[in-house]
């Protein structure tokens, strides 16, 4: 079964094309997130992008949109990377590599079906009431649709 | 801006800013730099790498890409090797751009010998970087370490021409590991005899059709992204 719709919440939204200063700023943030670089926080302290994202969501978790996604019994599942490397928690893992979407031209981005075919559910979850998939950058949502479809059919 | 000659040993963080764990993995402890560029390095920086035995088409592609990047104020990084690297540096200099040479030898050595003048020019007007201390004998694998370091120094890497065993492919894998954009020039991917570059597409590399496509994946000059904590 291939899902065609998913609800999502995002901390930031990304303007992908163009030359304006705000588009370049948005691109700088995206590239920093992608390589997990550093942001400049209070009193010039450097903070790892992934830590800033985690802290900011944590601080806002009782506010919308996060409040409707993060209940006490929600299980967070990381979306597999395009490579076959080790994951934080191997609930879902890549069994076949797949070209990266965020960095490829729209016509070359893999379809949800290709993501679905590239992943397997590794571990049985203790019957969670809700699962939230987590990813760094969502472009068309194909990775998430593929991953959610895999999870939905897990026994 | 006063450009004074720099010749010093730096920790990679002094040259590049803070590094995450993935970036620290293969980062050399010390980088020896000689030249006139600001420290920490200005951005954006893109590496153009490829075969030592460059074909006429490869040379043409390297010239087009280097010219386009230089004119957009992108610092062109390369390895001072024969072939594509040499074209990348010389074209950038001719286009009045800025260039960085990342050496596989210590700063006081030149390889290949034919690039002696080029290395002197880059040291006088741009920047030369080596991870190898003066006096260290050069070994074959140093050129591969150099390619990894070049991936770390560059915001993006472009492979213009390559064989399946070439050093620029090591750099490509390292760029992917670092989560940096990796571009492979179209003709490398259209070459039926090459397997590795096509494999790289599955791991996140992008096919480069026009030089300006690189610009959409480079950070701006202003590196400090401020956030509220």
mmCIF file of C-alpha atoms in Angstrom:
data_model
loop_
_atom_site.group_PDB
_atom_site.id
_atom_site.type_symbol
_atom_site.label_atom_id
_atom_site.label_comp_id
_atom_site.label_asym_id
_atom_site.label_seq_id
_atom_site.Cartn_x
_atom_site.Cartn_y
_atom_site.Cartn_z
ATOM 1 C CA UNK A 1 0.000 0.000 0.000
ATOM 2 C CA UNK A 2 1.373 3.390 -0.956
ATOM 3 C CA UNK A 3 0.107 6.374 1.028
ATOM 4 C CA UNK A 4 -0.594 9.532 -0.938
ATOM 5 C CA UNK A 5 -1.059 11.993 1.896
ATOM 6 C CA UNK A 6 0.689 12.808 5.182
ATOM 7 C CA UNK A 7 0.283 15.594 7.720
ATOM 8 C CA UNK A 8 3.473 17.422 8.473
ATOM 9 C CA UNK A 9 4.937 20.100 10.676
ATOM 10 C CA UNK A 10 8.084 22.059 9.875
ATOM 11 C CA UNK A 11 10.289 24.327 11.949
ATOM 12 C CA UNK A 12 11.467 26.354 8.951
ATOM 13 C CA UNK A 13 10.320 26.700 5.388
ATOM 14 C CA UNK A 14 12.695 26.989 2.504
ATOM 15 C CA UNK A 15 12.584 29.246 -0.582
ATOM 16 C CA UNK A 16 14.500 27.156 -3.064
ATOM 17 C CA UNK A 17 15.045 29.169 -6.223
ATOM 18 C CA UNK A 18 16.027 32.691 -7.119
ATOM 19 C CA UNK A 19 18.692 35.267 -6.382
ATOM 20 C CA UNK A 20 17.172 37.594 -3.813
ATOM 21 C CA UNK A 21 18.857 38.113 -0.457
ATOM 22 C CA UNK A 22 16.133 36.213 1.369
ATOM 23 C CA UNK A 23 16.433 33.240 -0.992
ATOM 24 C CA UNK A 24 20.219 33.207 -0.480
ATOM 25 C CA UNK A 25 19.702 33.399 3.276
ATOM 26 C CA UNK A 26 17.277 30.508 3.100
ATOM 27 C CA UNK A 27 19.804 28.548 1.006
ATOM 28 C CA UNK A 28 22.571 29.246 3.542
ATOM 29 C CA UNK A 29 20.390 27.801 6.295
ATOM 30 C CA UNK A 30 19.497 24.745 4.184
ATOM 31 C CA UNK A 31 23.170 24.056 3.338
ATOM 32 C CA UNK A 32 24.141 24.470 6.997
ATOM 33 C CA UNK A 33 21.432 22.013 8.074
ATOM 34 C CA UNK A 34 22.437 19.572 5.337
ATOM 35 C CA UNK A 35 26.055 19.383 6.476
ATOM 36 C CA UNK A 36 25.195 20.007 10.149
ATOM 37 C CA UNK A 37 27.271 23.155 10.342
ATOM 38 C CA UNK A 38 27.069 25.866 12.958
ATOM 39 C CA UNK A 39 24.728 28.777 13.663
ATOM 40 C CA UNK A 40 25.684 31.790 15.698
ATOM 41 C CA UNK A 41 23.627 31.989 18.855
ATOM 42 C CA UNK A 42 23.465 34.328 21.820
ATOM 43 C CA UNK A 43 26.698 36.183 22.695
ATOM 44 C CA UNK A 44 28.428 34.829 19.561
ATOM 45 C CA UNK A 45 28.286 31.261 20.803
ATOM 46 C CA UNK A 46 28.501 28.716 17.975
ATOM 47 C CA UNK A 47 25.784 26.120 18.098
ATOM 48 C CA UNK A 48 25.577 22.957 15.980
ATOM 49 C CA UNK A 49 22.612 23.252 13.577
ATOM 50 C CA UNK A 50 21.138 19.912 14.678
ATOM 51 C CA UNK A 51 21.318 20.961 18.338
ATOM 52 C CA UNK A 52 19.626 24.270 17.618
ATOM 53 C CA UNK A 53 16.796 22.497 15.761
ATOM 54 C CA UNK A 54 16.309 20.000 18.597
ATOM 55 C CA UNK A 55 16.368 22.703 21.282
ATOM 56 C CA UNK A 56 13.996 24.955 19.382
ATOM 57 C CA UNK A 57 11.440 22.222 18.766
ATOM 58 C CA UNK A 58 11.793 21.129 22.390
ATOM 59 C CA UNK A 59 11.062 24.692 23.533
ATOM 60 C CA UNK A 60 8.020 24.911 21.263
ATOM 61 C CA UNK A 61 6.680 21.421 21.658
ATOM 62 C CA UNK A 62 3.539 22.476 23.490
ATOM 63 C CA UNK A 63 2.733 25.063 20.800
ATOM 64 C CA UNK A 64 1.288 24.426 17.346
ATOM 65 C CA UNK A 65 2.173 22.853 15.014
ATOM 66 C CA UNK A 66 4.327 20.580 17.175
ATOM 67 C CA UNK A 67 1.773 20.064 19.951
ATOM 68 C CA UNK A 68 -0.465 18.058 17.637
ATOM 69 C CA UNK A 69 2.436 15.810 16.609
ATOM 70 C CA UNK A 70 4.231 15.202 19.875
ATOM 71 C CA UNK A 71 2.164 13.414 22.496
ATOM 72 C CA UNK A 72 3.768 11.414 25.358
ATOM 73 C CA UNK A 73 3.337 8.070 23.548
ATOM 74 C CA UNK A 74 4.501 9.258 20.151
ATOM 75 C CA UNK A 75 7.424 7.359 18.695
ATOM 76 C CA UNK A 76 9.893 9.361 16.619
ATOM 77 C CA UNK A 77 11.422 7.492 13.706
ATOM 78 C CA UNK A 78 14.363 8.951 11.783
ATOM 79 C CA UNK A 79 14.032 8.765 8.016
ATOM 80 C CA UNK A 80 16.893 6.709 6.564
ATOM 81 C CA UNK A 81 19.735 8.563 4.871
ATOM 82 C CA UNK A 82 20.374 7.960 1.197
ATOM 83 C CA UNK A 83 23.510 6.027 2.043
ATOM 84 C CA UNK A 84 23.475 2.628 3.721
ATOM 85 C CA UNK A 85 25.140 3.864 6.895
ATOM 86 C CA UNK A 86 24.187 3.227 10.501
ATOM 87 C CA UNK A 87 21.175 5.058 11.839
ATOM 88 C CA UNK A 88 20.383 6.397 15.290
ATOM 89 C CA UNK A 89 17.690 3.789 15.770
ATOM 90 C CA UNK A 90 17.241 1.266 13.034
ATOM 91 C CA UNK A 91 13.511 1.102 12.808
ATOM 92 C CA UNK A 92 13.556 1.839 9.131
ATOM 93 C CA UNK A 93 16.677 1.300 7.137
ATOM 94 C CA UNK A 94 17.843 1.701 3.606
ATOM 95 C CA UNK A 95 18.468 -1.604 1.896
ATOM 96 C CA UNK A 96 19.254 -0.012 -1.449
ATOM 97 C CA UNK A 97 20.887 3.404 -1.992
ATOM 98 C CA UNK A 98 18.851 6.050 -3.746
ATOM 99 C CA UNK A 99 19.842 9.400 -5.276
ATOM 100 C CA UNK A 100 19.386 12.400 -3.012
ATOM 101 C CA UNK A 101 16.279 14.471 -3.592
ATOM 102 C CA UNK A 102 17.002 17.743 -1.836
ATOM 103 C CA UNK A 103 20.023 18.243 -4.035
ATOM 104 C CA UNK A 104 18.639 17.122 -7.366
ATOM 105 C CA UNK A 105 16.635 18.718 -10.145
ATOM 106 C CA UNK A 106 12.830 18.322 -9.812
ATOM 107 C CA UNK A 107 12.582 15.878 -12.730
ATOM 108 C CA UNK A 108 15.264 13.638 -11.206
ATOM 109 C CA UNK A 109 13.839 13.345 -7.716
ATOM 110 C CA UNK A 110 12.923 9.790 -6.797
ATOM 111 C CA UNK A 111 9.224 8.935 -6.513
ATOM 112 C CA UNK A 112 7.576 7.701 -3.282
ATOM 113 C CA UNK A 113 7.524 4.187 -4.762
ATOM 114 C CA UNK A 114 11.309 4.219 -5.204
ATOM 115 C CA UNK A 115 11.784 5.229 -1.562
ATOM 116 C CA UNK A 116 9.364 2.527 -0.513
ATOM 117 C CA UNK A 117 11.356 -0.061 -2.479
ATOM 118 C CA UNK A 118 14.624 1.153 -0.964
ATOM 119 C CA UNK A 119 13.591 0.667 2.672
ATOM 120 C CA UNK A 120 12.757 -2.106 5.094
ATOM 121 C CA UNK A 121 11.313 -2.086 8.600
ATOM 122 C CA UNK A 122 14.039 -3.529 10.839
ATOM 123 C CA UNK A 123 12.429 -3.665 14.242
ATOM 124 C CA UNK A 124 8.928 -4.241 15.441
ATOM 125 C CA UNK A 125 7.627 -1.262 17.335
ATOM 126 C CA UNK A 126 5.874 -1.809 20.667
ATOM 127 C CA UNK A 127 2.507 -0.910 19.138
ATOM 128 C CA UNK A 128 2.787 2.851 19.311
ATOM 129 C CA UNK A 129 -0.393 4.914 19.105
ATOM 130 C CA UNK A 130 1.352 7.341 16.813
ATOM 131 C CA UNK A 131 4.566 7.503 14.836
ATOM 132 C CA UNK A 132 6.208 10.726 13.700
ATOM 133 C CA UNK A 133 8.820 10.488 10.985
ATOM 134 C CA UNK A 134 11.667 12.969 11.280
ATOM 135 C CA UNK A 135 13.792 14.312 8.430
ATOM 136 C CA UNK A 136 16.104 17.292 7.965
ATOM 137 C CA UNK A 137 14.812 18.617 4.651
ATOM 138 C CA UNK A 138 11.459 17.912 3.024
ATOM 139 C CA UNK A 139 11.070 18.930 -0.582
ATOM 140 C CA UNK A 140 8.157 17.072 -2.120
ATOM 141 C CA UNK A 141 7.710 14.639 0.737
ATOM 142 C CA UNK A 142 8.449 11.578 -1.376
ATOM 143 C CA UNK A 143 10.920 10.101 1.123
ATOM 144 C CA UNK A 144 8.391 10.503 3.914
ATOM 145 C CA UNK A 145 5.551 8.995 1.872
ATOM 146 C CA UNK A 146 7.715 6.001 1.013
ATOM 147 C CA UNK A 147 8.828 5.586 4.625
ATOM 148 C CA UNK A 148 5.321 6.050 6.059
ATOM 149 C CA UNK A 149 3.955 3.452 3.633
ATOM 150 C CA UNK A 150 6.571 0.949 4.836
ATOM 151 C CA UNK A 151 5.731 1.619 8.489
ATOM 152 C CA UNK A 152 1.975 1.474 7.904
ATOM 153 C CA UNK A 153 2.209 -2.109 6.649
ATOM 154 C CA UNK A 154 4.561 -3.361 9.406
ATOM 155 C CA UNK A 155 2.952 -6.158 11.434
ATOM 156 C CA UNK B 1 42.063 45.848 2.024
ATOM 157 C CA UNK B 2 45.720 45.398 2.907
ATOM 158 C CA UNK B 3 46.929 42.034 1.659
ATOM 159 C CA UNK B 4 49.906 41.021 3.677
ATOM 160 C CA UNK B 5 51.762 37.806 3.188
ATOM 161 C CA UNK B 6 50.745 35.032 5.581
ATOM 162 C CA UNK B 7 52.903 32.037 6.277
ATOM 163 C CA UNK B 8 51.762 30.078 9.257
ATOM 164 C CA UNK B 9 50.556 26.856 10.819
ATOM 165 C CA UNK B 10 46.875 26.789 11.755
ATOM 166 C CA UNK B 11 44.399 24.415 13.299
ATOM 167 C CA UNK B 12 41.668 23.607 10.743
ATOM 168 C CA UNK B 13 39.108 25.457 12.905
ATOM 169 C CA UNK B 14 41.158 28.648 12.638
ATOM 170 C CA UNK B 15 41.103 28.403 8.881
ATOM 171 C CA UNK B 16 37.544 27.120 8.354
ATOM 172 C CA UNK B 17 35.521 27.895 11.482
ATOM 173 C CA UNK B 18 34.057 25.293 13.852
ATOM 174 C CA UNK B 19 33.900 21.670 12.602
ATOM 175 C CA UNK B 20 31.355 19.001 13.535
ATOM 176 C CA UNK B 21 32.335 15.413 14.433
ATOM 177 C CA UNK B 22 31.974 14.157 10.861
ATOM 178 C CA UNK B 23 34.212 16.952 9.596
ATOM 179 C CA UNK B 24 36.782 16.387 12.321
ATOM 180 C CA UNK B 25 37.192 12.702 11.421
ATOM 181 C CA UNK B 26 39.758 13.206 8.652
ATOM 182 C CA UNK B 27 40.657 16.830 9.349
ATOM 183 C CA UNK B 28 44.438 17.209 9.655
ATOM 184 C CA UNK B 29 45.666 18.526 13.008
ATOM 185 C CA UNK B 30 47.566 21.328 11.343
ATOM 186 C CA UNK B 31 47.280 23.147 8.044
ATOM 187 C CA UNK B 32 50.265 25.112 6.758
ATOM 188 C CA UNK B 33 49.239 28.093 4.682
ATOM 189 C CA UNK B 34 51.186 30.589 2.572
ATOM 190 C CA UNK B 35 49.625 33.479 0.693
ATOM 191 C CA UNK B 36 47.560 36.629 0.995
ATOM 192 C CA UNK B 37 44.002 35.460 1.661
ATOM 193 C CA UNK B 38 42.036 36.420 4.770
ATOM 194 C CA UNK B 39 41.981 33.923 7.642
ATOM 195 C CA UNK B 40 39.438 32.434 8.361
ATOM 196 C CA UNK B 41 38.919 31.839 4.663
ATOM 197 C CA UNK B 42 36.327 33.861 2.769
ATOM 198 C CA UNK B 43 33.424 31.979 1.120
ATOM 199 C CA UNK B 44 32.099 30.573 -1.090
ATOM 200 C CA UNK B 45 34.755 28.036 -2.112
ATOM 201 C CA UNK B 46 34.290 25.359 -4.775
ATOM 202 C CA UNK B 47 36.803 22.690 -5.781
ATOM 203 C CA UNK B 48 37.318 21.829 -9.442
ATOM 204 C CA UNK B 49 39.148 18.508 -9.781
ATOM 205 C CA UNK B 50 39.833 15.921 -12.462
ATOM 206 C CA UNK B 51 42.293 13.851 -14.444
ATOM 207 C CA UNK B 52 45.975 14.543 -14.736
ATOM 208 C CA UNK B 53 45.696 13.378 -18.325
ATOM 209 C CA UNK B 54 42.984 15.769 -19.386
ATOM 210 C CA UNK B 55 41.218 15.455 -22.729
ATOM 211 C CA UNK B 56 40.530 18.547 -24.873
ATOM 212 C CA UNK B 57 36.860 18.338 -23.825
ATOM 213 C CA UNK B 58 37.808 18.087 -20.161
ATOM 214 C CA UNK B 59 40.055 21.132 -20.471
ATOM 215 C CA UNK B 60 37.238 23.068 -22.142
ATOM 216 C CA UNK B 61 34.785 22.099 -19.403
ATOM 217 C CA UNK B 62 37.246 23.060 -16.642
ATOM 218 C CA UNK B 63 37.800 26.440 -18.333
ATOM 219 C CA UNK B 64 34.071 27.127 -18.634
ATOM 220 C CA UNK B 65 33.344 26.175 -15.036
ATOM 221 C CA UNK B 66 36.330 28.032 -13.553
ATOM 222 C CA UNK B 67 35.521 31.195 -15.537
ATOM 223 C CA UNK B 68 31.883 31.121 -14.453
ATOM 224 C CA UNK B 69 32.772 30.602 -10.795
ATOM 225 C CA UNK B 70 35.559 33.217 -10.808
ATOM 226 C CA UNK B 71 33.209 35.800 -12.306
ATOM 227 C CA UNK B 72 30.682 35.061 -9.541
ATOM 228 C CA UNK B 73 33.312 35.707 -6.888
ATOM 229 C CA UNK B 74 33.615 32.026 -5.961
ATOM 230 C CA UNK B 75 37.085 30.982 -4.778
ATOM 231 C CA UNK B 76 38.269 28.117 -7.016
ATOM 232 C CA UNK B 77 40.045 25.381 -5.043
ATOM 233 C CA UNK B 78 42.183 22.731 -6.764
ATOM 234 C CA UNK B 79 45.189 20.500 -6.226
ATOM 235 C CA UNK B 80 47.906 21.941 -8.478
ATOM 236 C CA UNK B 81 48.237 18.610 -10.271
ATOM 237 C CA UNK B 82 48.776 18.319 -14.013
ATOM 238 C CA UNK B 83 45.734 18.467 -16.274
ATOM 239 C CA UNK B 84 42.372 19.653 -14.944
ATOM 240 C CA UNK B 85 43.785 21.120 -11.702
ATOM 241 C CA UNK B 86 46.278 23.286 -13.582
ATOM 242 C CA UNK B 87 43.554 24.497 -15.960
ATOM 243 C CA UNK B 88 41.274 25.327 -13.005
ATOM 244 C CA UNK B 89 43.951 27.481 -11.327
ATOM 245 C CA UNK B 90 45.250 29.240 -14.443
ATOM 246 C CA UNK B 91 41.776 29.975 -15.841
ATOM 247 C CA UNK B 92 40.682 31.448 -12.513
ATOM 248 C CA UNK B 93 43.769 33.658 -12.370
ATOM 249 C CA UNK B 94 43.184 34.828 -15.971
ATOM 250 C CA UNK B 95 39.568 35.652 -15.098
ATOM 251 C CA UNK B 96 40.867 37.741 -12.170
ATOM 252 C CA UNK B 97 39.260 35.418 -9.653
ATOM 253 C CA UNK B 98 40.689 33.988 -6.432
ATOM 254 C CA UNK B 99 42.169 30.511 -6.134
ATOM 255 C CA UNK B 100 43.484 28.122 -3.466
ATOM 256 C CA UNK B 101 45.969 25.322 -4.194
ATOM 257 C CA UNK B 102 45.839 22.360 -1.788
ATOM 258 C CA UNK B 103 49.127 20.476 -2.094
ATOM 259 C CA UNK B 104 50.072 16.821 -1.665
ATOM 260 C CA UNK B 105 53.608 17.981 -0.804
ATOM 261 C CA UNK B 106 54.923 20.319 1.931
ATOM 262 C CA UNK B 107 54.800 24.044 1.053
ATOM 263 C CA UNK B 108 58.473 24.186 0.077
ATOM 264 C CA UNK B 109 58.161 21.433 -2.525
ATOM 265 C CA UNK B 110 56.518 21.475 -5.957
ATOM 266 C CA UNK B 111 54.845 18.585 -7.709
ATOM 267 C CA UNK B 112 54.764 18.418 -10.645
ATOM 268 C CA UNK B 113 57.919 20.447 -11.240
ATOM 269 C CA UNK B 114 56.293 22.081 -14.278
ATOM 270 C CA UNK B 115 53.955 23.973 -11.925
ATOM 271 C CA UNK B 116 56.755 25.752 -10.048
ATOM 272 C CA UNK B 117 55.834 29.177 -11.462
ATOM 273 C CA UNK B 118 52.120 28.569 -10.949
ATOM 274 C CA UNK B 119 52.654 27.624 -7.299
ATOM 275 C CA UNK B 120 54.777 30.772 -6.769
ATOM 276 C CA UNK B 121 52.067 32.931 -8.360
ATOM 277 C CA UNK B 122 49.342 31.400 -6.185
ATOM 278 C CA UNK B 123 51.470 31.883 -3.072
ATOM 279 C CA UNK B 124 52.171 35.506 -3.971
ATOM 280 C CA UNK B 125 48.619 36.542 -4.915
ATOM 281 C CA UNK B 126 46.254 33.838 -3.589
ATOM 282 C CA UNK B 127 46.725 30.972 -1.108
ATOM 283 C CA UNK B 128 48.582 27.654 -0.942
ATOM 284 C CA UNK B 129 47.644 25.081 1.724
ATOM 285 C CA UNK B 130 49.379 21.863 2.784
ATOM 286 C CA UNK B 131 48.775 19.472 5.656
ATOM 287 C CA UNK B 132 52.344 18.148 5.373
ATOM 288 C CA UNK B 133 55.096 19.800 7.444
ATOM 289 C CA UNK B 134 58.234 21.010 5.735
ATOM 290 C CA UNK B 135 60.727 18.163 5.496
ATOM 291 C CA UNK B 136 58.150 15.374 5.372
ATOM 292 C CA UNK B 137 58.945 12.965 2.515
ATOM 293 C CA UNK B 138 56.075 12.738 0.051
ATOM 294 C CA UNK B 139 54.304 9.388 -0.257
ATOM 295 C CA UNK B 140 51.750 8.260 -2.824
ATOM 296 C CA UNK B 141 48.857 8.260 -0.362
ATOM 297 C CA UNK B 142 49.508 11.891 0.564
ATOM 298 C CA UNK B 143 47.732 12.900 -2.617
ATOM 299 C CA UNK B 144 44.625 11.046 -1.466
ATOM 300 C CA UNK B 145 44.783 12.665 1.999
ATOM 301 C CA UNK B 146 45.156 15.964 0.151
ATOM 302 C CA UNK B 147 41.925 15.272 -1.765
ATOM 303 C CA UNK B 148 40.048 14.606 1.485
ATOM 304 C CA UNK B 149 41.368 17.842 2.921
ATOM 305 C CA UNK B 150 40.326 19.660 -0.239
ATOM 306 C CA UNK B 151 36.775 18.340 0.198
ATOM 307 C CA UNK B 152 36.795 19.729 3.755
ATOM 308 C CA UNK B 153 38.045 23.131 2.637
ATOM 309 C CA UNK B 154 35.485 23.446 -0.186
ATOM 310 C CA UNK B 155 31.782 24.182 0.181
ATOM 311 C CA UNK B 156 31.191 22.059 -2.926
ATOM 312 C CA UNK B 157 33.242 19.782 -5.211
ATOM 313 C CA UNK B 158 33.006 19.480 -8.997
ATOM 314 C CA UNK B 159 34.530 16.485 -10.786
ATOM 315 C CA UNK B 160 35.233 17.523 -14.355
ATOM 316 C CA UNK B 161 36.919 14.419 -15.714
ATOM 317 C CA UNK B 162 37.941 11.192 -13.986
ATOM 318 C CA UNK B 163 38.938 7.583 -14.371
ATOM 319 C CA UNK B 164 37.503 4.961 -12.014
ATOM 320 C CA UNK B 165 40.706 4.988 -9.915
ATOM 321 C CA UNK B 166 41.423 8.697 -9.870
ATOM 322 C CA UNK B 167 42.106 10.790 -6.762
ATOM 323 C CA UNK B 168 39.265 13.136 -7.578
ATOM 324 C CA UNK B 169 36.829 10.273 -6.952
ATOM 325 C CA UNK B 170 38.212 9.924 -3.400
ATOM 326 C CA UNK B 171 37.425 13.579 -3.012
ATOM 327 C CA UNK B 172 33.912 12.991 -4.335
ATOM 328 C CA UNK B 173 33.165 10.299 -1.743
ATOM 329 C CA UNK B 174 34.555 12.512 0.990
ATOM 330 C CA UNK B 175 32.362 15.446 -0.120
ATOM 331 C CA UNK B 176 29.326 13.133 0.102
ATOM 332 C CA UNK B 177 30.377 11.904 3.536
ATOM 333 C CA UNK B 178 30.633 15.524 4.671
ATOM 334 C CA UNK B 179 27.135 16.331 3.368
ATOM 335 C CA UNK B 180 28.556 18.834 0.866
ATOM 336 C CA UNK B 181 27.193 19.207 -2.661
ATOM 337 C CA UNK B 182 29.090 17.050 -5.177
ATOM 338 C CA UNK B 183 28.746 17.712 -8.888
ATOM 339 C CA UNK B 184 29.887 15.408 -11.667
ATOM 340 C CA UNK B 185 30.254 17.025 -15.092
ATOM 341 C CA UNK B 186 27.804 15.576 -17.626
ATOM 342 C CA UNK B 187 30.399 14.025 -19.964
ATOM 343 C CA UNK B 188 31.864 11.964 -17.085
ATOM 344 C CA UNK B 189 28.422 10.427 -16.561
ATOM 345 C CA UNK B 190 27.807 9.931 -20.266
ATOM 346 C CA UNK B 191 31.060 7.928 -20.535
ATOM 347 C CA UNK B 192 29.928 4.294 -20.743
ATOM 348 C CA UNK B 193 33.291 2.956 -19.533
ATOM 349 C CA UNK B 194 33.054 4.641 -16.112
ATOM 350 C CA UNK B 195 31.147 2.956 -13.289
ATOM 351 C CA UNK B 196 32.064 4.880 -10.135
ATOM 352 C CA UNK B 197 30.738 8.338 -11.104
ATOM 353 C CA UNK B 198 27.301 6.843 -11.875
ATOM 354 C CA UNK B 199 27.377 5.038 -8.531
ATOM 355 C CA UNK B 200 27.963 8.418 -6.867
ATOM 356 C CA UNK B 201 24.616 9.691 -8.179
ATOM 357 C CA UNK B 202 22.861 7.067 -6.072
ATOM 358 C CA UNK B 203 24.627 8.444 -3.024
ATOM 359 C CA UNK B 204 23.655 12.048 -3.609
ATOM 360 C CA UNK B 205 25.959 13.455 -6.313
ATOM 361 C CA UNK B 206 24.385 15.708 -8.913
ATOM 362 C CA UNK B 207 24.892 15.770 -12.657
ATOM 363 C CA UNK B 208 26.286 19.141 -13.707
ATOM 364 C CA UNK B 209 24.918 20.289 -17.065
ATOM 365 C CA UNK B 210 25.666 24.021 -16.886
ATOM 366 C CA UNK B 211 28.395 25.676 -14.776
ATOM 367 C CA UNK B 212 25.945 28.151 -13.176
ATOM 368 C CA UNK B 213 23.971 25.301 -11.569
ATOM 369 C CA UNK B 214 26.746 25.153 -8.957
ATOM 370 C CA UNK B 215 25.915 28.671 -7.753
ATOM 371 C CA UNK B 216 22.529 27.538 -6.405
ATOM 372 C CA UNK B 217 24.289 25.212 -3.979
ATOM 373 C CA UNK B 218 26.914 27.551 -2.601
ATOM 374 C CA UNK B 219 26.637 29.556 0.610
ATOM 375 C CA UNK B 220 26.859 33.337 0.505
ATOM 376 C CA UNK B 221 29.934 35.291 1.584
ATOM 377 C CA UNK B 222 28.422 36.013 4.959
ATOM 378 C CA UNK B 223 29.007 32.830 6.934
ATOM 379 C CA UNK B 224 27.527 33.876 10.278
ATOM 380 C CA UNK B 225 23.921 32.697 10.434
ATOM 381 C CA UNK B 226 22.413 34.135 13.568
ATOM 382 C CA UNK B 227 19.686 32.338 15.438
ATOM 383 C CA UNK B 228 17.648 32.972 18.554
ATOM 384 C CA UNK B 229 18.397 30.660 21.456
#
